[in-house]
Short mmCIF file of C-alpha atoms in Angstrom, two decimals:
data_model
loop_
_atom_site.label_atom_id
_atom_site.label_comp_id
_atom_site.label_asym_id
_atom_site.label_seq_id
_atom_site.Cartn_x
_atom_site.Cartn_y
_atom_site.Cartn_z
CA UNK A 237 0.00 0.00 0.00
CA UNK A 238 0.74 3.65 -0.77
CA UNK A 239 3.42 4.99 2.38
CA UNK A 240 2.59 8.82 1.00
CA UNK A 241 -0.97 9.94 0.92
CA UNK A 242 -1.30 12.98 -1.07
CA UNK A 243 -4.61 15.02 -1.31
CA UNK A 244 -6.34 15.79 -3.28
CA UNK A 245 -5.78 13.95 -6.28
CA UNK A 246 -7.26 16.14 -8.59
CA UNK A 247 -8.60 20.50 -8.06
CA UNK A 248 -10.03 22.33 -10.46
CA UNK A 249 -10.17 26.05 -9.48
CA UNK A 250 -10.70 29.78 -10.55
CA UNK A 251 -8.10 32.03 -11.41
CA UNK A 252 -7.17 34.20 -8.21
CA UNK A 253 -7.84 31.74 -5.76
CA UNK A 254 -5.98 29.67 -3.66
CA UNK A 255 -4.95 25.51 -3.23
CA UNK A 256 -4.24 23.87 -0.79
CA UNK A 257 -2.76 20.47 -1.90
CA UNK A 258 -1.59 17.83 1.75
CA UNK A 259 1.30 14.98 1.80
CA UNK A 260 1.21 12.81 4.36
CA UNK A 261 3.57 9.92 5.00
CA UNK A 262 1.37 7.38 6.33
CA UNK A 263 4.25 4.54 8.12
CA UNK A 264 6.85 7.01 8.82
CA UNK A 265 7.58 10.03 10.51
CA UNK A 266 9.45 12.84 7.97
CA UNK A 267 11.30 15.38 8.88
CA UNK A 268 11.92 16.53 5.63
CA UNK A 269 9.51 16.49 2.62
CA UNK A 270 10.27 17.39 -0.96
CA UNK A 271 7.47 18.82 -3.43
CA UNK A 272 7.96 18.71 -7.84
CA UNK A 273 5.95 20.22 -10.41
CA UNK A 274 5.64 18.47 -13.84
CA UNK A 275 4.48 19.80 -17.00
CA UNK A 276 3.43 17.47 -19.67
CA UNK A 277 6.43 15.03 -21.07
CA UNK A 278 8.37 16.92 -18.63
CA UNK A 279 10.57 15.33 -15.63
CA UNK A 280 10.08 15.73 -12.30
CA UNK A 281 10.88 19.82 -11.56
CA UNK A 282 12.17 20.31 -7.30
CA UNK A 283 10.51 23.27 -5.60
CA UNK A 284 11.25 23.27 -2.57
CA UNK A 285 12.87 21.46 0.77
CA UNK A 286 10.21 21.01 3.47
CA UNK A 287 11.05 20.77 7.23
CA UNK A 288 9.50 20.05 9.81
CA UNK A 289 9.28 22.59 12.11
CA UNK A 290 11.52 25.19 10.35
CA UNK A 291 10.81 27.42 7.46
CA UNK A 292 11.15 25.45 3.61
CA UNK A 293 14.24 25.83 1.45
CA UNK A 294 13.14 26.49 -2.22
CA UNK A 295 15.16 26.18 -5.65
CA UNK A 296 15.64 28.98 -7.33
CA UNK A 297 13.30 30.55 -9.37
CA UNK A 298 10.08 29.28 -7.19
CA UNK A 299 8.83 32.30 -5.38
CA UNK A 300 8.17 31.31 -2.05
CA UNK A 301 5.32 33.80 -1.10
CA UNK A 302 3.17 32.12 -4.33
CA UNK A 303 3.62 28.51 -3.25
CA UNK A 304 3.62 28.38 0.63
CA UNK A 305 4.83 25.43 2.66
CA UNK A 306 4.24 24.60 5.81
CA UNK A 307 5.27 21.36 7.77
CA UNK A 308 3.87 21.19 10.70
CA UNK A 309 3.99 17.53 11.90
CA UNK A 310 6.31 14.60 11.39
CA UNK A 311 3.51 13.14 8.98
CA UNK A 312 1.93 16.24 6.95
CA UNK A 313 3.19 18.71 4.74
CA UNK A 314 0.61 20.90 2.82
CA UNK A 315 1.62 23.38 -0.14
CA UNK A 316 -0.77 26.13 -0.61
CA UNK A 317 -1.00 27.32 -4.28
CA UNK A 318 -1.81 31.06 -3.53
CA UNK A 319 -3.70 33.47 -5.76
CA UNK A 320 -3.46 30.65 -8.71
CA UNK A 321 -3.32 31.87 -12.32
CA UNK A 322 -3.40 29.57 -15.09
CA UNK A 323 0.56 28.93 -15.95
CA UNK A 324 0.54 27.62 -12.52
CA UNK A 325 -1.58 24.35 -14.07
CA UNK A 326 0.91 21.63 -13.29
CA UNK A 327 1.08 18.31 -11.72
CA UNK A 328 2.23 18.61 -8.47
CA UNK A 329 4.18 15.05 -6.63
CA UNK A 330 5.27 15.35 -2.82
CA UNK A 331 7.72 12.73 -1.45
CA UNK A 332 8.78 11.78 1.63
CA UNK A 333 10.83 9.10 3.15
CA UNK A 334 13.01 7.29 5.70
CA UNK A 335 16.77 7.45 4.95
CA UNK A 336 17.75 7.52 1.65
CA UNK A 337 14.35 6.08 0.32
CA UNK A 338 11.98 8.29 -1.45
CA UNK A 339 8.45 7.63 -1.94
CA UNK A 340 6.08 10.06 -3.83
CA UNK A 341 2.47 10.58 -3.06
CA UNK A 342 -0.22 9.83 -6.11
CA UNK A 343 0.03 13.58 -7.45
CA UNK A 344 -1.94 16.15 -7.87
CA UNK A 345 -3.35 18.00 -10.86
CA UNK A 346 -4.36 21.70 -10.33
CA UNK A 347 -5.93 23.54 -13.35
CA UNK A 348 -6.89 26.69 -13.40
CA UNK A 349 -9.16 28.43 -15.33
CA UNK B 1228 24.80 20.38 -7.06
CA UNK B 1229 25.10 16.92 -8.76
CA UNK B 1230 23.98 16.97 -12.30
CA UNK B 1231 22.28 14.21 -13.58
CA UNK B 1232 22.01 13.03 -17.15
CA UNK B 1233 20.06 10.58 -18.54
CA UNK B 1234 20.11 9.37 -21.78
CA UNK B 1235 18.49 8.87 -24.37
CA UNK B 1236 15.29 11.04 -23.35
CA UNK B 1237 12.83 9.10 -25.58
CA UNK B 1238 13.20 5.63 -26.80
CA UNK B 1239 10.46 4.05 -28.60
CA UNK B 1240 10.59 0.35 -29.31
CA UNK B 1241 8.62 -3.01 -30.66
CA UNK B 1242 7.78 -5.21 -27.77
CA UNK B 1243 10.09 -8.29 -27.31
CA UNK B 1244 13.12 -6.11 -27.81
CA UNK B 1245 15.89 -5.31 -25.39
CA UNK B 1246 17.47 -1.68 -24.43
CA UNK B 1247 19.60 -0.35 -22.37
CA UNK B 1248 19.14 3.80 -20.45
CA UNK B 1249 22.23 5.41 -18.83
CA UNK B 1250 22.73 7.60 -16.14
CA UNK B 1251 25.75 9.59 -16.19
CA UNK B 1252 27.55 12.67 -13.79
CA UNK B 1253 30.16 13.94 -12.90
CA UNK B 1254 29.60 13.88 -9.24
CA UNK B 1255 30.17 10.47 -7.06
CA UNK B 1256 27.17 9.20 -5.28
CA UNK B 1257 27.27 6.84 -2.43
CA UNK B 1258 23.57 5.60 -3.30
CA UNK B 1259 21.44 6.09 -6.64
CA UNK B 1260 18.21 5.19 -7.13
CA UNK B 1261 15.95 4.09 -10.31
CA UNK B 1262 12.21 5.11 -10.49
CA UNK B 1263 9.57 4.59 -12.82
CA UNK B 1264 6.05 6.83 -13.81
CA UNK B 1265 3.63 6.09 -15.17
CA UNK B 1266 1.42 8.90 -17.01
CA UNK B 1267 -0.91 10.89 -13.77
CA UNK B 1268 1.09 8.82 -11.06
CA UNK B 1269 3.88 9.46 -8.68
CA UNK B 1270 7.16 7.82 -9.58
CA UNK B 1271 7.86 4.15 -8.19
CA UNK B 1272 11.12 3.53 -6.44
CA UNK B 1273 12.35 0.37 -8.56
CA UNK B 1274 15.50 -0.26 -6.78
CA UNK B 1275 18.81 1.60 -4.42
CA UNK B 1276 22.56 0.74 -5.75
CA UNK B 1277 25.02 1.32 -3.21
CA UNK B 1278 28.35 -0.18 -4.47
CA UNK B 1279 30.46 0.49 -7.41
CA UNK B 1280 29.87 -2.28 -9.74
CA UNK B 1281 26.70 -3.66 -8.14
CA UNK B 1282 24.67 -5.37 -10.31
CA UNK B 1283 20.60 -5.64 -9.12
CA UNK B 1284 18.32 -7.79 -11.21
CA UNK B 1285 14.36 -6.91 -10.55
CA UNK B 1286 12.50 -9.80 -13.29
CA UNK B 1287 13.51 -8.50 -16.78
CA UNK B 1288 15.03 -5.60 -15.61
CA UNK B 1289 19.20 -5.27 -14.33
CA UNK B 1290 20.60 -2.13 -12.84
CA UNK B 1291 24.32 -1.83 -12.62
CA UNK B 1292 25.88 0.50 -10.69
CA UNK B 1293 29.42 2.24 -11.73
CA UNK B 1294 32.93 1.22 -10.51
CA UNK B 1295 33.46 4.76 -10.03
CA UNK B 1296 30.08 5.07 -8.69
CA UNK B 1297 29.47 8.58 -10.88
CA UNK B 1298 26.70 6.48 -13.10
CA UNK B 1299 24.24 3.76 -13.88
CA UNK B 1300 22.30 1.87 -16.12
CA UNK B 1301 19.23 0.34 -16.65
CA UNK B 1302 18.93 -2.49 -19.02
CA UNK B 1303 15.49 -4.45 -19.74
CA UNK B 1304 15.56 -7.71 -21.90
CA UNK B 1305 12.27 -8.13 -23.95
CA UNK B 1306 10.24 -5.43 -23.14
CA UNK B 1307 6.66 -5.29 -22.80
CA UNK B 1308 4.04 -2.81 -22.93
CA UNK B 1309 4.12 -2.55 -19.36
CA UNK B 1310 7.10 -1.51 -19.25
CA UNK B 1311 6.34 2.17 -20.61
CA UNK B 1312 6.96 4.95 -18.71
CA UNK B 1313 9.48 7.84 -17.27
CA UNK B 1314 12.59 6.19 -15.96
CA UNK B 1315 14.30 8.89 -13.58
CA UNK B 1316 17.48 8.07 -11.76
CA UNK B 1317 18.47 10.50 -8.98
CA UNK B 1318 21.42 10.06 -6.19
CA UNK B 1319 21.87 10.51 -2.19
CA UNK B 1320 19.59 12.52 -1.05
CA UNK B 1321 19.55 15.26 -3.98
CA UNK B 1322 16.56 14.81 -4.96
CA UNK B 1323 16.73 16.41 -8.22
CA UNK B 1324 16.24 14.20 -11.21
CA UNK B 1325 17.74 13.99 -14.83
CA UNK B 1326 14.85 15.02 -17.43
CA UNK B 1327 14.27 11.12 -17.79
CA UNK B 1328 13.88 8.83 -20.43
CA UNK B 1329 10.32 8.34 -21.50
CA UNK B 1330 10.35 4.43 -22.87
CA UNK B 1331 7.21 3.91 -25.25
CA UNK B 1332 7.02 0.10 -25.88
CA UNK B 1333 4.48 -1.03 -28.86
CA UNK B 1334 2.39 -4.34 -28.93
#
């Protein structure tokens, strides 16, 4: 069974509004959780670091005030998709994992209209 | 940073045929790992190397790791539909990933 829960699977939402998208690792406690974006035929893109209890490191280019992160337990990390314009359609993957394992949540795919 | 490469970045080939992806840095890794997605799903951890020149078999699938342990390969013997997807290889705990090699293999 899946050890990273991610919800929801699939949002459809307006243009100016916000997302909240969760990753949860369901056997394991994380202190550290990692969230992509894909585009179509695209790899896997980083975003940002998330830690638990301590502010997110993101790559650069991502602005961190448009995609917030917060991770607030040793199981949940949640990145909020704020004020969400259409070029911010994406898949979005969290993963998560015990040593130097990695296993990604189900996605989810935000589209904006 | 380690830079990963991964080549080729699309391979498209008749089922029952055999092909081999690659890996390649600069950078040495003291573990790499091999994941596969499928199109609207996370990637799936296939397997860890940890030792220069391991070789992992997983069915129809054999991973070899490096002497030098700077790259990898992923070779599949007769592959099968079900074998399409995004192969990504990344290392340690960089989790950044090569752009892939998207495998399309045709009945």
């Amino acid at each position: 069974g899946a050890v990273v829960s991610q919800h929801p699977s699939w949002v459809i939402c307006k243009s100016g509004t916000s997302v909240k998208i969760e990753c949860r690792s369901l056997d394991f406690q994380a202190t550290t959780m990692f969230w992509y974006r894909q585009f179509p035929k695209q790899s896997l893109m980083l975003m940002a670091t998330s830690n638990e209890g301590s502010k997110a490191t993101y790559e650069q280019g991502v602005e961190k005030d448009k995609f917030l992160i917060n991770h607030a337990s040793l199981t949940l990390s949640t990145l909020t998709v704020t004020s969400a314009h259409p070029e911010d359609s994406s898949f979005y993957i969290c993963s998560a994992g015990p040593k130097d394992i990695q296993y990604f949540g189900a996605g989810t795919r935000l589209s904006v209209l | 940073t380690q830079l990963l490469e991964q080549s080729p970045q699309f391979l498209s080939i008749q089922e029952g045929e055999n092909l081999t992806v690659y890996c390649n840095s600069s950078s040495v890794f003291s573990s790499l790992q091999w994941y596969r997605q499928e199109p609207g799903e996370g990637p799936v951890l296939l397997v860890t190397v940890v030792t220069g020149g391991e070789v992992k078999k997983l069915k129809r699938l054999t991973f070899q790791f490096g002497d030098a342990r700077k790259d990898s390969s992923l070779h599949i013997t007769a592959a099968q539909p079900g074998d399409t997807g995004l192969y990504l290889c990344a290392g340690n705990n960089d989790m950044r990933f090569g752009a892939g090699t998207r495998l399309t293999v045709k009945p």
